[in-house]
CSV table of C-alpha atoms and ligand atoms in Angstrom, one decimal:
chain,number,residue,atom,x,y,z
A,1,UNK,CA,77.1,137.3,72.7
A,2,UNK,CA,73.4,136.7,72.1
A,3,UNK,CA,73.4,134.1,74.7
A,4,UNK,CA,74.9,136.5,77.3
A,5,UNK,CA,72.4,139.1,76.4
A,6,UNK,CA,69.6,136.6,76.8
A,7,UNK,CA,71.0,135.6,80.2
A,8,UNK,CA,70.9,139.1,81.5
A,9,UNK,CA,67.8,140.4,79.8
A,10,UNK,CA,65.4,137.5,79.7
A,11,UNK,CA,66.3,134.4,81.7
A,12,UNK,CA,67.4,134.4,84.5
A,13,UNK,CA,68.1,138.2,84.4
A,14,UNK,CA,65.7,141.1,84.1
A,15,UNK,CA,62.4,139.7,82.9
A,16,UNK,CA,62.4,136.4,84.9
A,17,UNK,CA,63.6,137.9,88.2
A,18,UNK,CA,61.2,140.8,87.9
A,19,UNK,CA,58.3,138.5,87.5
A,20,UNK,CA,59.4,136.2,90.3
A,21,UNK,CA,60.2,139.2,92.5
A,22,UNK,CA,56.8,140.8,92.0
A,23,UNK,CA,55.1,137.5,92.8
A,24,UNK,CA,57.3,137.1,95.9
A,25,UNK,CA,56.3,140.6,96.9
A,26,UNK,CA,52.7,139.5,96.6
A,27,UNK,CA,53.4,136.5,98.9
A,28,UNK,CA,54.8,139.0,101.3
A,29,UNK,CA,51.8,141.3,101.2
A,30,UNK,CA,49.3,138.4,101.3
A,31,UNK,CA,51.0,136.8,104.3
A,32,UNK,CA,51.2,140.1,106.1
A,33,UNK,CA,47.5,140.6,105.5
A,34,UNK,CA,46.6,137.2,106.8
A,35,UNK,CA,48.6,137.9,109.9
A,36,UNK,CA,46.5,141.1,110.4
A,37,UNK,CA,43.4,138.9,109.8
A,38,UNK,CA,42.7,140.7,106.5
A,39,UNK,CA,42.1,139.3,103.1
A,40,UNK,CA,44.9,141.0,101.3
A,41,UNK,CA,45.5,142.0,97.7
A,42,UNK,CA,45.0,139.8,94.6
A,43,UNK,CA,48.1,138.1,93.0
A,44,UNK,CA,48.5,140.7,90.2
A,45,UNK,CA,48.5,143.6,92.6
A,46,UNK,CA,52.3,144.4,92.3
A,47,UNK,CA,52.1,144.1,88.5
A,48,UNK,CA,49.2,146.5,88.5
A,49,UNK,CA,51.0,149.0,90.7
A,50,UNK,CA,54.0,149.0,88.3
A,51,UNK,CA,51.8,149.4,85.3
A,52,UNK,CA,49.9,152.2,86.9
A,53,UNK,CA,53.1,154.1,87.7
A,54,UNK,CA,54.2,153.9,84.1
A,55,UNK,CA,51.1,156.0,83.2
A,56,UNK,CA,51.7,158.7,85.8
A,57,UNK,CA,53.3,162.0,85.3
A,58,UNK,CA,57.0,162.2,86.3
A,59,UNK,CA,57.7,165.3,88.3
A,60,UNK,CA,61.3,166.5,88.6
A,61,UNK,CA,62.0,168.8,91.5
A,62,UNK,CA,64.2,171.8,90.8
A,63,UNK,CA,67.9,170.9,91.0
A,64,UNK,CA,69.9,168.1,89.5
A,65,UNK,CA,67.6,166.7,86.8
A,66,UNK,CA,70.1,164.2,85.2
A,67,UNK,CA,71.2,162.8,88.5
A,68,UNK,CA,67.7,162.6,89.8
A,69,UNK,CA,66.4,160.7,86.8
A,70,UNK,CA,69.5,158.6,86.2
A,71,UNK,CA,69.9,157.3,89.7
A,72,UNK,CA,67.2,154.6,89.5
A,73,UNK,CA,68.8,153.0,86.4
A,74,UNK,CA,72.1,152.5,88.3
A,75,UNK,CA,70.4,150.4,90.9
A,76,UNK,CA,68.4,148.5,88.4
A,77,UNK,CA,71.5,147.7,86.4
A,78,UNK,CA,73.3,146.3,89.5
A,79,UNK,CA,70.3,144.2,90.6
A,80,UNK,CA,69.9,142.8,87.0
A,81,UNK,CA,73.6,141.9,86.8
A,82,UNK,CA,73.4,140.0,90.1
A,83,UNK,CA,70.2,138.2,89.0
A,84,UNK,CA,71.9,137.1,85.8
A,85,UNK,CA,75.1,136.0,87.5
A,86,UNK,CA,73.5,134.0,90.3
A,87,UNK,CA,70.7,132.6,88.1
A,88,UNK,CA,72.9,131.3,85.3
A,89,UNK,CA,75.0,129.3,87.8
A,90,UNK,CA,72.0,128.0,89.6
A,91,UNK,CA,69.6,127.3,86.8
A,92,UNK,CA,71.7,126.7,83.7
A,93,UNK,CA,74.8,125.2,85.3
A,94,UNK,CA,77.2,127.7,83.5
A,95,UNK,CA,80.6,128.2,85.0
A,96,UNK,CA,80.7,131.9,85.6
A,97,UNK,CA,84.2,133.3,86.1
A,98,UNK,CA,86.8,133.3,88.9
A,99,UNK,CA,86.0,135.8,91.5
A,100,UNK,CA,82.4,136.4,90.6
A,101,UNK,CA,81.5,136.3,94.3
A,102,UNK,CA,83.5,139.5,94.8
A,103,UNK,CA,81.8,141.2,91.8
A,104,UNK,CA,78.4,140.3,93.2
A,105,UNK,CA,79.3,141.7,96.6
A,106,UNK,CA,80.1,145.0,94.9
A,107,UNK,CA,77.1,145.0,92.6
A,108,UNK,CA,74.8,144.4,95.5
A,109,UNK,CA,75.6,147.8,97.0
A,110,UNK,CA,74.6,149.6,93.8
A,111,UNK,CA,70.8,149.6,94.6
A,112,UNK,CA,71.5,151.3,97.9
A,113,UNK,CA,73.9,153.8,96.4
A,114,UNK,CA,71.4,154.7,93.7
A,115,UNK,CA,68.8,155.4,96.4
A,116,UNK,CA,71.3,157.6,98.2
A,117,UNK,CA,72.2,159.5,95.0
A,118,UNK,CA,68.6,159.9,94.0
A,119,UNK,CA,67.5,161.1,97.5
A,120,UNK,CA,70.3,163.7,97.7
A,121,UNK,CA,69.6,165.0,94.2
A,122,UNK,CA,65.9,165.6,95.1
A,123,UNK,CA,66.8,168.4,97.6
A,124,UNK,CA,64.1,167.3,99.9
A,125,UNK,CA,64.9,167.5,103.7
A,126,UNK,CA,63.0,164.3,104.5
A,127,UNK,CA,64.7,162.5,101.5
A,128,UNK,CA,68.1,163.6,102.8
A,129,UNK,CA,67.3,162.2,106.3
A,130,UNK,CA,66.4,159.0,104.5
A,131,UNK,CA,69.5,159.1,102.4
A,132,UNK,CA,71.8,159.5,105.5
A,133,UNK,CA,70.1,156.7,107.2
A,134,UNK,CA,70.6,154.5,104.1
A,135,UNK,CA,74.3,155.3,104.2
A,136,UNK,CA,74.6,154.3,107.8
A,137,UNK,CA,72.7,151.1,107.2
A,138,UNK,CA,74.9,150.1,104.3
A,139,UNK,CA,78.0,150.7,106.4
A,140,UNK,CA,76.4,148.7,109.2
A,141,UNK,CA,75.4,145.5,107.4
A,142,UNK,CA,78.2,145.2,104.9
A,143,UNK,CA,80.8,144.3,107.6
A,144,UNK,CA,79.1,141.2,109.1
A,145,UNK,CA,77.8,140.1,105.7
A,146,UNK,CA,81.3,140.1,104.2
A,147,UNK,CA,82.7,138.3,107.2
A,148,UNK,CA,80.1,135.6,106.9
A,149,UNK,CA,80.8,135.3,103.1
A,150,UNK,CA,84.5,135.0,103.9
A,151,UNK,CA,83.7,132.2,106.4
A,152,UNK,CA,81.8,130.3,103.7
A,153,UNK,CA,84.6,130.8,101.2
A,154,UNK,CA,87.1,129.4,103.7
A,155,UNK,CA,85.0,126.3,104.2
A,156,UNK,CA,85.1,125.8,100.4
A,157,UNK,CA,88.9,125.7,100.2
A,158,UNK,CA,89.0,129.5,99.7
A,159,UNK,CA,87.2,129.6,96.4
A,160,UNK,CA,85.5,132.8,95.2
A,161,UNK,CA,83.5,131.3,92.4
A,162,UNK,CA,79.8,130.5,92.7
A,163,UNK,CA,80.0,127.4,90.5
A,164,UNK,CA,82.8,125.9,92.7
A,165,UNK,CA,80.7,126.7,95.8
A,166,UNK,CA,77.8,124.8,94.3
A,167,UNK,CA,80.0,121.9,93.1
A,168,UNK,CA,81.7,121.6,96.5
A,169,UNK,CA,78.4,121.5,98.4
A,170,UNK,CA,77.0,119.1,96.0
A,171,UNK,CA,79.6,116.5,97.1
A,172,UNK,CA,80.2,117.5,100.7
A,173,UNK,CA,76.8,118.6,101.8
A,174,UNK,CA,75.3,122.0,102.4
A,175,UNK,CA,77.3,124.5,104.4
A,176,UNK,CA,74.3,125.1,106.6
A,177,UNK,CA,74.7,121.6,108.1
A,178,UNK,CA,77.7,122.7,110.1
A,179,UNK,CA,78.0,125.0,113.2
A,180,UNK,CA,79.9,127.7,111.4
A,181,UNK,CA,77.6,127.5,108.4
A,182,UNK,CA,74.4,128.0,110.4
A,183,UNK,CA,75.9,130.9,112.3
A,184,UNK,CA,77.0,132.6,109.1
A,185,UNK,CA,73.5,131.9,107.6
A,186,UNK,CA,71.7,133.7,110.4
A,187,UNK,CA,74.0,136.7,110.0
A,188,UNK,CA,73.6,136.8,106.2
A,189,UNK,CA,69.8,136.4,106.5
A,190,UNK,CA,69.5,139.4,108.7
A,191,UNK,CA,71.9,141.4,106.5
A,192,UNK,CA,69.7,140.6,103.5
A,193,UNK,CA,66.7,141.7,105.5
A,194,UNK,CA,68.4,145.1,105.9
A,195,UNK,CA,69.5,145.1,102.2
A,196,UNK,CA,65.8,144.6,101.1
A,197,UNK,CA,64.8,147.5,103.4
A,198,UNK,CA,62.3,145.3,105.3
A,199,UNK,CA,61.1,146.0,108.8
A,200,UNK,CA,62.9,146.1,111.3
A,201,UNK,CA,65.6,147.7,109.2
A,202,UNK,CA,63.4,150.1,107.1
A,203,UNK,CA,64.4,153.3,108.9
A,204,UNK,CA,65.4,154.9,105.6
A,205,UNK,CA,62.0,154.5,104.0
A,206,UNK,CA,59.9,154.8,107.2
A,207,UNK,CA,56.4,155.5,105.8
A,208,UNK,CA,54.9,156.8,109.0
A,209,UNK,CA,57.8,158.8,110.1
A,210,UNK,CA,59.6,160.5,107.1
A,211,UNK,CA,56.9,159.7,104.5
A,212,UNK,CA,58.8,157.3,102.3
A,213,UNK,CA,62.1,159.0,103.0
A,214,UNK,CA,64.4,158.4,100.1
A,215,UNK,CA,61.6,157.9,97.6
A,216,UNK,CA,59.5,160.9,98.7
A,217,UNK,CA,60.1,163.0,95.6
A,218,UNK,CA,59.9,160.2,93.0
A,219,UNK,CA,56.8,159.7,90.9
A,220,UNK,CA,55.9,157.8,87.8
A,221,UNK,CA,58.5,155.9,85.8
A,222,UNK,CA,61.5,156.4,88.2
A,223,UNK,CA,59.4,155.2,91.1
A,224,UNK,CA,58.4,152.2,89.2
A,225,UNK,CA,62.0,151.4,88.5
A,226,UNK,CA,62.9,151.6,92.2
A,227,UNK,CA,60.0,149.2,92.9
A,228,UNK,CA,61.3,146.9,90.2
A,229,UNK,CA,64.8,147.0,91.6
A,230,UNK,CA,63.4,146.0,95.0
A,231,UNK,CA,61.4,143.2,93.4
A,232,UNK,CA,64.5,141.9,91.5
A,233,UNK,CA,66.5,142.0,94.7
A,234,UNK,CA,63.7,140.1,96.5
A,235,UNK,CA,64.0,137.4,93.8
A,236,UNK,CA,67.8,137.3,93.8
A,237,UNK,CA,68.9,137.5,97.4
A,238,UNK,CA,67.2,134.2,98.4
A,239,UNK,CA,68.8,132.5,95.4
A,240,UNK,CA,72.2,133.9,96.5
A,241,UNK,CA,71.7,132.6,100.0
A,242,UNK,CA,70.7,129.3,98.4
A,243,UNK,CA,74.0,129.2,96.5
A,244,UNK,CA,76.1,130.2,99.5
A,245,UNK,CA,74.5,128.0,102.2
A,246,UNK,CA,72.0,125.5,100.8
A,247,UNK,CA,73.8,124.3,97.7
A,248,UNK,CA,73.5,120.6,98.0
A,249,UNK,CA,70.5,119.8,95.8
A,250,UNK,CA,69.8,122.2,92.9
A,251,UNK,CA,67.0,120.3,91.2
A,252,UNK,CA,64.2,122.8,90.3
A,253,UNK,CA,61.8,121.5,93.0
A,254,UNK,CA,64.3,121.9,95.8
A,255,UNK,CA,65.4,125.4,94.5
A,256,UNK,CA,61.7,126.5,94.6
A,257,UNK,CA,61.2,125.0,98.1
A,258,UNK,CA,64.4,126.7,99.4
A,259,UNK,CA,63.3,130.0,97.8
A,260,UNK,CA,59.9,129.9,99.4
A,261,UNK,CA,61.4,128.9,102.7
A,262,UNK,CA,63.8,131.9,102.8
A,263,UNK,CA,61.0,134.3,101.7
A,264,UNK,CA,58.9,132.9,104.5
A,265,UNK,CA,61.7,133.6,107.0
A,266,UNK,CA,61.9,137.2,105.7
A,267,UNK,CA,58.2,137.8,106.1
A,268,UNK,CA,58.1,136.3,109.5
A,269,UNK,CA,61.0,138.5,110.7
A,270,UNK,CA,59.2,141.4,109.1
A,271,UNK,CA,55.9,140.8,110.8
A,272,UNK,CA,57.1,140.0,114.3
A,273,UNK,CA,59.4,143.0,114.8
A,274,UNK,CA,58.8,146.7,115.2
A,275,UNK,CA,61.1,149.2,113.3
A,276,UNK,CA,64.3,149.9,115.1
A,277,UNK,CA,66.0,153.2,115.2
A,278,UNK,CA,69.0,153.7,112.9
A,279,UNK,CA,71.5,153.9,115.8
A,280,UNK,CA,70.0,150.7,117.2
A,281,UNK,CA,70.5,148.9,113.9
A,282,UNK,CA,74.1,150.0,113.6
A,283,UNK,CA,74.8,148.8,117.2
A,284,UNK,CA,73.1,145.5,116.3
A,285,UNK,CA,75.1,144.9,113.2
A,286,UNK,CA,78.5,146.1,114.5
A,287,UNK,CA,77.9,144.4,117.9
A,288,UNK,CA,76.2,141.0,118.2
A,289,UNK,CA,76.1,140.3,114.4
A,290,UNK,CA,79.8,141.0,113.9
A,291,UNK,CA,80.7,138.9,116.9
A,292,UNK,CA,78.6,136.0,115.6
A,293,UNK,CA,80.1,136.3,112.1
A,294,UNK,CA,83.6,136.3,113.6
A,295,UNK,CA,82.8,133.2,115.6
A,296,UNK,CA,81.6,131.6,112.4
A,297,UNK,CA,84.9,132.6,110.7
A,298,UNK,CA,86.9,131.2,113.6
A,299,UNK,CA,85.0,127.9,113.6
A,300,UNK,CA,85.4,127.7,109.8
A,301,UNK,CA,89.1,128.1,110.1
A,302,UNK,CA,89.3,125.2,112.6
A,303,UNK,CA,87.1,123.2,110.3
A,304,UNK,CA,83.8,122.9,112.2
B,1,UNK,CA,40.5,153.2,77.7
B,2,UNK,CA,44.2,152.9,78.1
B,3,UNK,CA,45.9,150.0,80.0
B,4,UNK,CA,47.6,152.3,82.5
B,5,UNK,CA,44.3,154.1,83.4
B,6,UNK,CA,42.7,150.7,83.9
B,7,UNK,CA,45.6,149.7,86.2
B,8,UNK,CA,45.1,152.9,88.1
B,9,UNK,CA,41.5,152.0,89.0
B,10,UNK,CA,42.9,148.8,90.5
B,11,UNK,CA,45.7,150.4,92.4
B,12,UNK,CA,44.6,153.7,94.0
B,13,UNK,CA,47.2,155.2,96.3
B,14,UNK,CA,45.5,157.7,98.6
B,15,UNK,CA,47.0,160.8,100.1
B,16,UNK,CA,44.9,162.1,103.1
B,17,UNK,CA,44.6,165.8,103.7
B,18,UNK,CA,42.9,167.2,106.8
B,19,UNK,CA,42.0,170.8,105.9
B,20,UNK,CA,40.6,171.8,109.2
B,21,UNK,CA,38.3,168.9,110.1
B,22,UNK,CA,37.1,167.9,113.5
B,23,UNK,CA,39.1,164.7,113.2
B,24,UNK,CA,36.0,162.5,113.1
B,25,UNK,CA,36.1,162.0,109.3
B,26,UNK,CA,39.8,161.1,109.5
B,27,UNK,CA,39.0,158.4,112.1
B,28,UNK,CA,36.4,157.0,109.7
B,29,UNK,CA,38.9,157.0,106.9
B,30,UNK,CA,41.4,155.0,109.0
B,31,UNK,CA,38.6,152.5,109.7
B,32,UNK,CA,38.7,151.7,106.0
B,33,UNK,CA,42.1,150.2,106.4
B,34,UNK,CA,41.3,148.1,109.4
B,35,UNK,CA,40.8,144.3,109.0
B,36,UNK,CA,37.0,144.7,108.9
B,37,UNK,CA,36.9,146.7,105.7
B,38,UNK,CA,40.4,146.0,104.4
B,39,UNK,CA,40.7,148.4,101.4
B,40,UNK,CA,44.0,146.8,100.4
B,41,UNK,CA,41.9,144.0,98.8
B,42,UNK,CA,41.2,146.5,96.0
B,43,UNK,CA,44.8,147.8,95.9
B,44,UNK,CA,43.9,150.9,97.8
B,45,UNK,CA,46.8,152.0,100.0
B,46,UNK,CA,47.4,155.1,102.2
B,47,UNK,CA,50.7,156.6,101.3
B,48,UNK,CA,52.8,159.3,102.9
B,49,UNK,CA,54.1,161.4,100.0
B,50,UNK,CA,52.0,163.5,97.7
B,51,UNK,CA,54.3,162.5,94.8
B,52,UNK,CA,53.0,158.9,94.9
B,53,UNK,CA,49.3,159.9,95.1
B,54,UNK,CA,46.5,158.8,92.7
B,55,UNK,CA,43.7,160.3,94.9
B,56,UNK,CA,43.7,163.2,97.3
B,57,UNK,CA,41.2,162.7,100.1
B,58,UNK,CA,40.2,166.0,101.7
B,59,UNK,CA,38.3,166.4,104.9
B,60,UNK,CA,37.3,169.6,106.7
B,61,UNK,CA,36.0,173.0,106.1
B,62,UNK,CA,38.7,174.8,104.1
B,63,UNK,CA,39.8,177.6,106.4
B,64,UNK,CA,41.9,180.5,105.4
B,65,UNK,CA,45.1,178.8,106.6
B,66,UNK,CA,44.6,175.5,104.8
B,67,UNK,CA,43.3,176.8,101.4
B,68,UNK,CA,46.8,177.8,100.0
B,69,UNK,CA,48.2,174.5,101.3
B,70,UNK,CA,45.5,172.4,99.6
B,71,UNK,CA,46.1,174.2,96.3
B,72,UNK,CA,49.9,173.7,96.6
B,73,UNK,CA,49.4,170.0,97.3
B,74,UNK,CA,47.2,169.6,94.3
B,75,UNK,CA,49.8,171.2,92.1
B,76,UNK,CA,52.5,168.9,93.5
B,77,UNK,CA,50.5,165.7,92.8
B,78,UNK,CA,51.4,163.8,89.6
B,79,UNK,CA,48.5,163.7,87.1
B,80,UNK,CA,46.2,161.8,86.5
B,81,UNK,CA,45.0,162.4,90.0
B,82,UNK,CA,41.4,162.5,91.4
B,83,UNK,CA,40.2,164.7,94.3
B,84,UNK,CA,37.7,163.2,96.8
B,85,UNK,CA,35.8,165.4,99.2
B,86,UNK,CA,34.8,163.5,102.4
B,87,UNK,CA,32.3,164.7,104.9
B,88,UNK,CA,29.7,167.5,104.9
B,89,UNK,CA,32.3,170.1,106.0
B,90,UNK,CA,34.3,169.6,102.8
B,91,UNK,CA,31.2,169.5,100.7
B,92,UNK,CA,29.2,172.5,101.9
B,93,UNK,CA,31.0,173.9,105.0
B,94,UNK,CA,28.4,172.4,107.3
B,95,UNK,CA,28.1,174.4,110.5
B,96,UNK,CA,31.1,176.5,109.7
B,97,UNK,CA,29.1,178.2,106.9
B,98,UNK,CA,29.0,181.6,108.7
B,99,UNK,CA,32.3,181.4,110.3
B,100,UNK,CA,34.8,184.3,110.0
B,101,UNK,CA,37.5,181.9,108.9
B,102,UNK,CA,36.0,179.9,106.0
B,103,UNK,CA,35.3,181.6,102.6
B,104,UNK,CA,34.8,179.1,99.8
B,105,UNK,CA,33.8,175.5,99.5
B,106,UNK,CA,36.3,172.9,98.2
B,107,UNK,CA,34.8,172.6,94.7
B,108,UNK,CA,35.4,176.3,94.1
B,109,UNK,CA,39.1,175.7,94.8
B,110,UNK,CA,39.8,172.3,93.1
B,111,UNK,CA,38.1,170.2,90.6
B,112,UNK,CA,36.3,167.6,92.8
B,113,UNK,CA,35.6,164.2,91.3
B,114,UNK,CA,33.7,162.6,94.1
B,115,UNK,CA,31.6,163.9,97.0
B,116,UNK,CA,31.0,161.6,100.0
B,117,UNK,CA,28.4,163.3,102.3
B,118,UNK,CA,27.9,162.4,105.9
B,119,UNK,CA,29.0,163.7,109.3
B,120,UNK,CA,31.1,161.6,109.4
B,121,UNK,CA,30.4,159.3,106.4
B,122,UNK,CA,30.4,155.6,107.3
B,123,UNK,CA,33.2,153.5,105.8
B,124,UNK,CA,30.5,151.7,103.7
B,125,UNK,CA,29.5,155.0,102.2
B,126,UNK,CA,33.1,155.7,101.2
B,127,UNK,CA,33.5,152.2,99.7
B,128,UNK,CA,30.3,152.9,97.7
B,129,UNK,CA,31.6,156.2,96.6
B,130,UNK,CA,34.9,154.7,95.5
B,131,UNK,CA,33.1,152.0,93.5
B,132,UNK,CA,31.1,154.7,91.7
B,133,UNK,CA,34.3,156.7,91.0
B,134,UNK,CA,36.0,153.6,89.6
B,135,UNK,CA,33.0,152.8,87.4
B,136,UNK,CA,33.0,156.3,86.1
B,137,UNK,CA,36.8,156.2,85.3
B,138,UNK,CA,36.4,152.9,83.6
B,139,UNK,CA,33.7,154.3,81.3
B,140,UNK,CA,36.2,156.9,80.5
B,141,UNK,CA,34.1,160.0,81.2
C,1,SF4,S1,31.8,166.5,108.4
C,1,SF4,FE1,31.3,166.2,110.5
C,1,SF4,S2,32.7,164.6,111.2
C,1,SF4,FE2,33.5,165.4,109.3
C,1,SF4,S3,35.0,167.0,109.8
C,1,SF4,FE3,33.0,168.0,109.5
C,1,SF4,S4,32.1,168.1,111.5
C,1,SF4,FE4,33.7,166.6,111.6
């Protein structure tokens, strides 16, 4: 019991993934700044931002107070659960349970759903535009992502358990070393980019266009919780990709290297692309990405 | 001085209001974010929603149309929040002093924490002003 609580609250759950995620967020801001030929913020900037938000007033717009204030916690809970489940398999070698991959797929949609609920409860027209875009984005990227996960599962004798995925790859080599693996990895990477709300798929939060969109009415503590959820996702999703596709060597050094590598890919995609419109991203995910994911699935069935 | 207030001085999110300026002050403000001055070094970010603001940056000569809107924006900002007046127009109405359309200066409408004079003020002057404001906040006055 205490061990489980420790797993989810301290390591590798809430505290650990929040710290790692905020640091990864700093890497993102620093690299972006260097690409702009700027100096960029100091390493503690994201921690300072969160700390500052805790001291600010929380303004609740007229309307659904409980929903508005409760929504951030739903997303945080989902992200923390995923962080604990992925982290304990990867770092402490625990077994997890049969079917935890499916549970993770469900939990990963919670942060997006909490954003949508919060945005709708705020009664702000710009927030509702952001919320509707978020809904469309979730519908768009879930399809190719799930297909690519199914492809990976088929390559691993149909298992749906993270520890089996890791064990299989430890003996037979990483999935990314095969054709179907690398196709599925590309699809999953872009879907994660959209899940994190990074450019080019940040239409729901477009700062310059709808002023923060879904987050427009949030201030103080709830805003800090949304930022923390983002940070935890930023720490967790690369680890999930590592488990799914790069699971051969899970010694600490290699895990860190793979983590930094995937973060670098995120930041590079973010900085070399403009924001796409929401209809363009739907067409992108339901068109080319789904076709590539289906190709990966077909290749996985014939064993490539 | 509390930890959160200290954090605020290192992470100022700025909301930019143009209350009838000639647009020149606004261009100088945007210069602050360019690679040459890079205000993000100090955690200063321009944000789009007033609910996220720690500082409201106001330019322009407070005409009759913009006064109620500026007041409303200040009410909507989460406290603690500082008000910064940029440019001679916002400070003292400048050449619009005798205009039919402007009645009061900004500091009669809102509690102004920092005045940055100039027409338009140079980005260096704004950085200087922000440093003074941060020092003042850290001393807790
Ligand atoms: S102070 Fe000068 S530059 Fe600034 S808005 Fe007024 S006239 Fe324009």
